[in-house]
Amino acid sequence: MLTIVLASSSPYRRELLSRFKLPFDVFNPDIDETPLTDEKAKDISFRLAREKAFKVAPHYANSLIIGSDQTAECQNQIIEKPNTHENAVKQLQFLSGKVTTFYTSLCLLNSKTQQVQECVVNFEVKYKELNENIIESYLLKEQPYNCVGSVKSEGLGITLLEYIKGEDPTALIGLPLIKLSQMLHSEGVIF
């Protein structure tokens, strides 16, 4: 069996992949995630998932390498990880009451055959109307500074949302397991 490798530094993706109960390695691809000029959120996500997988490939021959990335967009503005409390406050103030589309891309690279499977899973989220007290209380409790959209939907962040629409709830967390299981199955992986 080919080695499964997660090309990511994300603890959330690592936790999600562990749900498959399969052994896997983790390798940080350490790529520049700066958007290209005029690049759309969906395109950024797709490009970065591919770049992560291909950056790790030279380190793992005969492997199935998983690259994934997530971006979001609201009112034609790209939404990224806030990284700081101040940025998260501003981000949640902007997203308050608005619909946001999350794009979670997936790239599965077979480094032995060079076969690539790719997809983008869209997820629509509507944030509730959020006031300063709600925002501060949430951020102090959950500190989602490394989460796109300043929200952990798998945790307390669900209380900030009016609704979520999508086919795979794990896509919103950062790794679309339904699509990934299909891709791995097509490579002969048995769960």
mmCIF file of C-alpha atoms in Angstrom:
data_model
loop_
_atom_site.group_PDB
_atom_site.id
_atom_site.type_symbol
_atom_site.label_atom_id
_atom_site.label_comp_id
_atom_site.label_asym_id
_atom_site.label_seq_id
_atom_site.Cartn_x
_atom_site.Cartn_y
_atom_site.Cartn_z
ATOM 1 C CA MET A 1 0.000 0.000 0.000
ATOM 2 C CA LEU A 2 1.170 3.508 -0.783
ATOM 3 C CA THR A 3 2.007 5.786 2.134
ATOM 4 C CA ILE A 4 -0.629 8.428 2.790
ATOM 5 C CA VAL A 5 0.852 11.856 3.435
ATOM 6 C CA LEU A 6 -0.960 14.974 4.599
ATOM 7 C CA ALA A 7 0.786 18.033 3.151
ATOM 8 C CA SER A 8 -0.274 20.422 5.881
ATOM 9 C CA SER A 9 0.662 22.068 9.151
ATOM 10 C CA SER A 10 -2.997 22.330 10.192
ATOM 11 C CA PRO A 11 -3.969 20.496 13.393
ATOM 12 C CA TYR A 12 -7.588 20.557 12.173
ATOM 13 C CA ARG A 13 -6.766 18.690 8.963
ATOM 14 C CA ARG A 14 -4.678 16.192 10.917
ATOM 15 C CA GLU A 15 -7.590 15.505 13.262
ATOM 16 C CA LEU A 16 -10.023 15.150 10.364
ATOM 17 C CA LEU A 17 -7.787 12.731 8.447
ATOM 18 C CA SER A 18 -7.346 10.611 11.576
ATOM 19 C CA ARG A 19 -11.073 9.820 11.390
ATOM 20 C CA PHE A 20 -10.272 7.405 8.543
ATOM 21 C CA LYS A 21 -8.343 5.172 10.998
ATOM 22 C CA LEU A 22 -5.501 4.821 8.494
ATOM 23 C CA PRO A 23 -1.813 5.428 9.169
ATOM 24 C CA PHE A 24 -0.471 8.619 7.599
ATOM 25 C CA ASP A 25 2.526 10.920 7.691
ATOM 26 C CA VAL A 26 2.339 14.690 8.023
ATOM 27 C CA PHE A 27 4.734 17.004 6.211
ATOM 28 C CA ASN A 28 4.591 20.796 6.373
ATOM 29 C CA PRO A 29 4.817 22.081 2.775
ATOM 30 C CA ASP A 30 5.808 25.572 3.958
ATOM 31 C CA ILE A 31 4.630 27.435 0.853
ATOM 32 C CA ASP A 32 3.985 31.113 0.239
ATOM 33 C CA GLU A 33 0.205 31.536 0.456
ATOM 34 C CA THR A 34 0.127 35.120 -0.815
ATOM 35 C CA PRO A 35 -2.655 35.579 -3.385
ATOM 36 C CA LEU A 36 -1.605 36.398 -6.929
ATOM 37 C CA THR A 37 -2.692 39.700 -8.451
ATOM 38 C CA ASP A 38 -6.459 39.700 -9.125
ATOM 39 C CA GLU A 39 -6.751 36.059 -8.043
ATOM 40 C CA LYS A 40 -10.224 35.030 -6.847
ATOM 41 C CA ALA A 41 -10.766 33.200 -3.537
ATOM 42 C CA LYS A 42 -11.774 29.923 -5.213
ATOM 43 C CA ASP A 43 -8.710 30.029 -7.486
ATOM 44 C CA ILE A 44 -6.377 30.721 -4.565
ATOM 45 C CA SER A 45 -7.686 27.694 -2.695
ATOM 46 C CA PHE A 46 -7.379 25.438 -5.750
ATOM 47 C CA ARG A 47 -3.831 26.604 -6.576
ATOM 48 C CA LEU A 48 -2.560 26.284 -3.012
ATOM 49 C CA ALA A 49 -3.952 22.759 -2.506
ATOM 50 C CA ARG A 50 -2.073 21.668 -5.640
ATOM 51 C CA GLU A 51 1.120 23.509 -4.661
ATOM 52 C CA LYS A 52 1.128 21.872 -1.233
ATOM 53 C CA ALA A 53 0.840 18.372 -2.673
ATOM 54 C CA PHE A 54 3.521 18.932 -5.308
ATOM 55 C CA LYS A 55 5.889 20.625 -2.823
ATOM 56 C CA VAL A 56 5.830 17.505 -0.624
ATOM 57 C CA ALA A 57 6.079 14.986 -3.507
ATOM 58 C CA PRO A 58 9.905 15.006 -3.791
ATOM 59 C CA HIS A 59 10.096 13.846 -0.161
ATOM 60 C CA TYR A 60 7.678 10.924 -0.618
ATOM 61 C CA ALA A 61 8.050 8.574 -3.576
ATOM 62 C CA ASN A 62 5.291 5.967 -3.920
ATOM 63 C CA SER A 63 2.822 7.933 -1.842
ATOM 64 C CA LEU A 64 -0.644 9.410 -1.917
ATOM 65 C CA ILE A 65 -0.149 13.053 -1.011
ATOM 66 C CA ILE A 66 -3.077 15.139 0.191
ATOM 67 C CA GLY A 67 -2.991 18.889 -0.324
ATOM 68 C CA SER A 68 -5.862 21.040 0.882
ATOM 69 C CA ASP A 69 -6.524 24.729 1.304
ATOM 70 C CA GLN A 70 -9.420 26.937 2.307
ATOM 71 C CA THR A 71 -10.355 30.483 1.475
ATOM 72 C CA ALA A 72 -13.617 32.356 1.677
ATOM 73 C CA GLU A 73 -15.284 35.263 -0.041
ATOM 74 C CA CYS A 74 -17.873 37.778 1.094
ATOM 75 C CA GLN A 75 -19.120 40.617 -1.090
ATOM 76 C CA ASN A 76 -16.202 40.091 -3.508
ATOM 77 C CA GLN A 77 -13.689 40.397 -0.661
ATOM 78 C CA ILE A 78 -11.291 37.536 0.085
ATOM 79 C CA ILE A 79 -11.573 36.321 3.676
ATOM 80 C CA GLU A 80 -8.455 34.742 5.155
ATOM 81 C CA LYS A 81 -7.177 33.698 8.579
ATOM 82 C CA PRO A 82 -7.176 36.732 10.879
ATOM 83 C CA ASN A 83 -4.019 35.684 12.806
ATOM 84 C CA THR A 84 -4.617 38.291 15.547
ATOM 85 C CA HIS A 85 -7.412 39.251 17.932
ATOM 86 C CA GLU A 86 -7.700 42.716 16.400
ATOM 87 C CA ASN A 87 -8.051 41.314 12.876
ATOM 88 C CA ALA A 88 -10.605 38.740 14.057
ATOM 89 C CA VAL A 89 -12.730 41.503 15.614
ATOM 90 C CA LYS A 90 -12.657 43.479 12.351
ATOM 91 C CA GLN A 91 -13.391 40.349 10.317
ATOM 92 C CA LEU A 92 -16.391 39.340 12.425
ATOM 93 C CA GLN A 93 -17.713 42.911 12.352
ATOM 94 C CA PHE A 94 -17.525 42.817 8.551
ATOM 95 C CA LEU A 95 -19.092 39.330 8.278
ATOM 96 C CA SER A 96 -21.908 40.126 10.715
ATOM 97 C CA GLY A 97 -25.278 39.420 9.064
ATOM 98 C CA LYS A 98 -23.668 38.451 5.760
ATOM 99 C CA VAL A 99 -23.507 35.332 3.616
ATOM 100 C CA THR A 100 -19.978 34.054 3.040
ATOM 101 C CA THR A 101 -18.842 31.319 0.657
ATOM 102 C CA PHE A 102 -16.039 29.049 1.834
ATOM 103 C CA TYR A 103 -13.940 27.219 -0.767
ATOM 104 C CA THR A 104 -12.111 24.124 0.408
ATOM 105 C CA SER A 105 -9.885 22.610 -2.252
ATOM 106 C CA LEU A 106 -8.460 19.145 -2.311
ATOM 107 C CA CYS A 107 -5.619 17.695 -4.364
ATOM 108 C CA LEU A 108 -4.673 14.021 -4.163
ATOM 109 C CA LEU A 109 -1.370 13.315 -5.903
ATOM 110 C CA ASN A 110 -0.103 9.790 -6.494
ATOM 111 C CA SER A 111 3.643 10.473 -6.509
ATOM 112 C CA LYS A 112 4.329 7.076 -8.089
ATOM 113 C CA THR A 113 2.049 7.488 -11.142
ATOM 114 C CA GLN A 114 1.762 11.321 -11.068
ATOM 115 C CA GLN A 115 -2.027 10.929 -11.283
ATOM 116 C CA VAL A 116 -3.830 13.934 -9.796
ATOM 117 C CA GLN A 117 -7.400 14.196 -8.540
ATOM 118 C CA GLU A 118 -8.676 17.640 -7.632
ATOM 119 C CA CYS A 119 -11.873 19.357 -6.542
ATOM 120 C CA VAL A 120 -13.243 22.415 -4.788
ATOM 121 C CA VAL A 121 -16.052 22.013 -2.266
ATOM 122 C CA ASN A 122 -18.184 25.125 -1.710
ATOM 123 C CA PHE A 123 -19.925 25.861 1.554
ATOM 124 C CA GLU A 124 -22.285 28.763 2.211
ATOM 125 C CA VAL A 125 -22.435 30.273 5.684
ATOM 126 C CA LYS A 126 -24.591 33.099 7.001
ATOM 127 C CA TYR A 127 -23.300 34.859 10.078
ATOM 128 C CA LYS A 128 -25.801 36.139 12.635
ATOM 129 C CA GLU A 129 -25.918 39.831 13.458
ATOM 130 C CA LEU A 130 -22.985 40.110 15.855
ATOM 131 C CA ASN A 131 -22.487 42.895 18.363
ATOM 132 C CA GLU A 132 -19.262 43.846 20.154
ATOM 133 C CA ASN A 133 -20.088 41.817 23.273
ATOM 134 C CA ILE A 134 -20.826 38.633 21.320
ATOM 135 C CA ILE A 135 -17.652 39.019 19.254
ATOM 136 C CA GLU A 136 -15.387 39.676 22.249
ATOM 137 C CA SER A 137 -16.905 36.870 24.315
ATOM 138 C CA TYR A 138 -16.515 34.378 21.477
ATOM 139 C CA LEU A 139 -12.959 35.372 20.602
ATOM 140 C CA LEU A 140 -11.780 35.230 24.209
ATOM 141 C CA LYS A 141 -13.250 31.731 24.643
ATOM 142 C CA GLU A 142 -12.248 30.126 21.334
ATOM 143 C CA GLN A 143 -9.401 32.244 19.897
ATOM 144 C CA PRO A 144 -9.980 31.140 16.262
ATOM 145 C CA TYR A 145 -7.138 33.260 14.927
ATOM 146 C CA ASN A 146 -5.878 30.544 12.584
ATOM 147 C CA CYS A 147 -9.344 29.876 11.119
ATOM 148 C CA VAL A 148 -10.658 31.386 7.890
ATOM 149 C CA GLY A 149 -13.593 33.637 8.749
ATOM 150 C CA SER A 150 -12.647 33.759 12.451
ATOM 151 C CA VAL A 151 -14.996 30.900 13.274
ATOM 152 C CA LYS A 152 -14.686 27.271 14.353
ATOM 153 C CA SER A 153 -17.963 25.756 13.193
ATOM 154 C CA GLU A 154 -17.058 22.512 14.963
ATOM 155 C CA GLY A 155 -16.917 24.361 18.281
ATOM 156 C CA LEU A 156 -18.486 27.398 19.911
ATOM 157 C CA GLY A 157 -18.346 29.221 16.564
ATOM 158 C CA ILE A 158 -21.527 27.448 15.505
ATOM 159 C CA THR A 159 -23.380 29.881 17.802
ATOM 160 C CA LEU A 160 -22.309 32.782 15.549
ATOM 161 C CA LEU A 161 -23.953 31.281 12.481
ATOM 162 C CA GLU A 162 -27.522 31.606 11.257
ATOM 163 C CA TYR A 163 -27.147 28.711 8.819
ATOM 164 C CA ILE A 164 -24.663 26.598 6.893
ATOM 165 C CA LYS A 165 -25.304 25.026 3.487
ATOM 166 C CA GLY A 166 -23.076 22.416 1.937
ATOM 167 C CA GLU A 167 -22.687 18.757 1.140
ATOM 168 C CA ASP A 168 -19.863 17.903 3.533
ATOM 169 C CA PRO A 169 -19.544 19.535 6.976
ATOM 170 C CA THR A 170 -15.886 18.503 7.193
ATOM 171 C CA ALA A 171 -15.169 20.782 4.219
ATOM 172 C CA LEU A 172 -16.065 23.768 6.378
ATOM 173 C CA ILE A 173 -13.556 22.611 9.003
ATOM 174 C CA GLY A 174 -10.834 22.337 6.352
ATOM 175 C CA LEU A 175 -10.679 18.867 4.759
ATOM 176 C CA PRO A 176 -13.607 17.477 2.723
ATOM 177 C CA LEU A 177 -13.628 13.865 3.896
ATOM 178 C CA ILE A 178 -16.438 12.689 1.615
ATOM 179 C CA LYS A 179 -14.546 13.687 -1.541
ATOM 180 C CA LEU A 180 -11.238 12.550 -0.078
ATOM 181 C CA SER A 181 -12.617 9.097 0.741
ATOM 182 C CA GLN A 182 -13.809 8.768 -2.865
ATOM 183 C CA MET A 183 -10.411 9.828 -4.200
ATOM 184 C CA LEU A 184 -8.534 7.446 -1.910
ATOM 185 C CA HIS A 185 -10.917 4.615 -2.807
ATOM 186 C CA SER A 186 -10.163 5.170 -6.519
ATOM 187 C CA GLU A 187 -6.473 4.694 -5.619
ATOM 188 C CA GLY A 188 -7.260 1.318 -4.026
ATOM 189 C CA VAL A 189 -7.349 2.430 -0.390
ATOM 190 C CA ILE A 190 -9.669 0.291 1.711
ATOM 191 C CA PHE A 191 -11.083 1.740 4.912
#
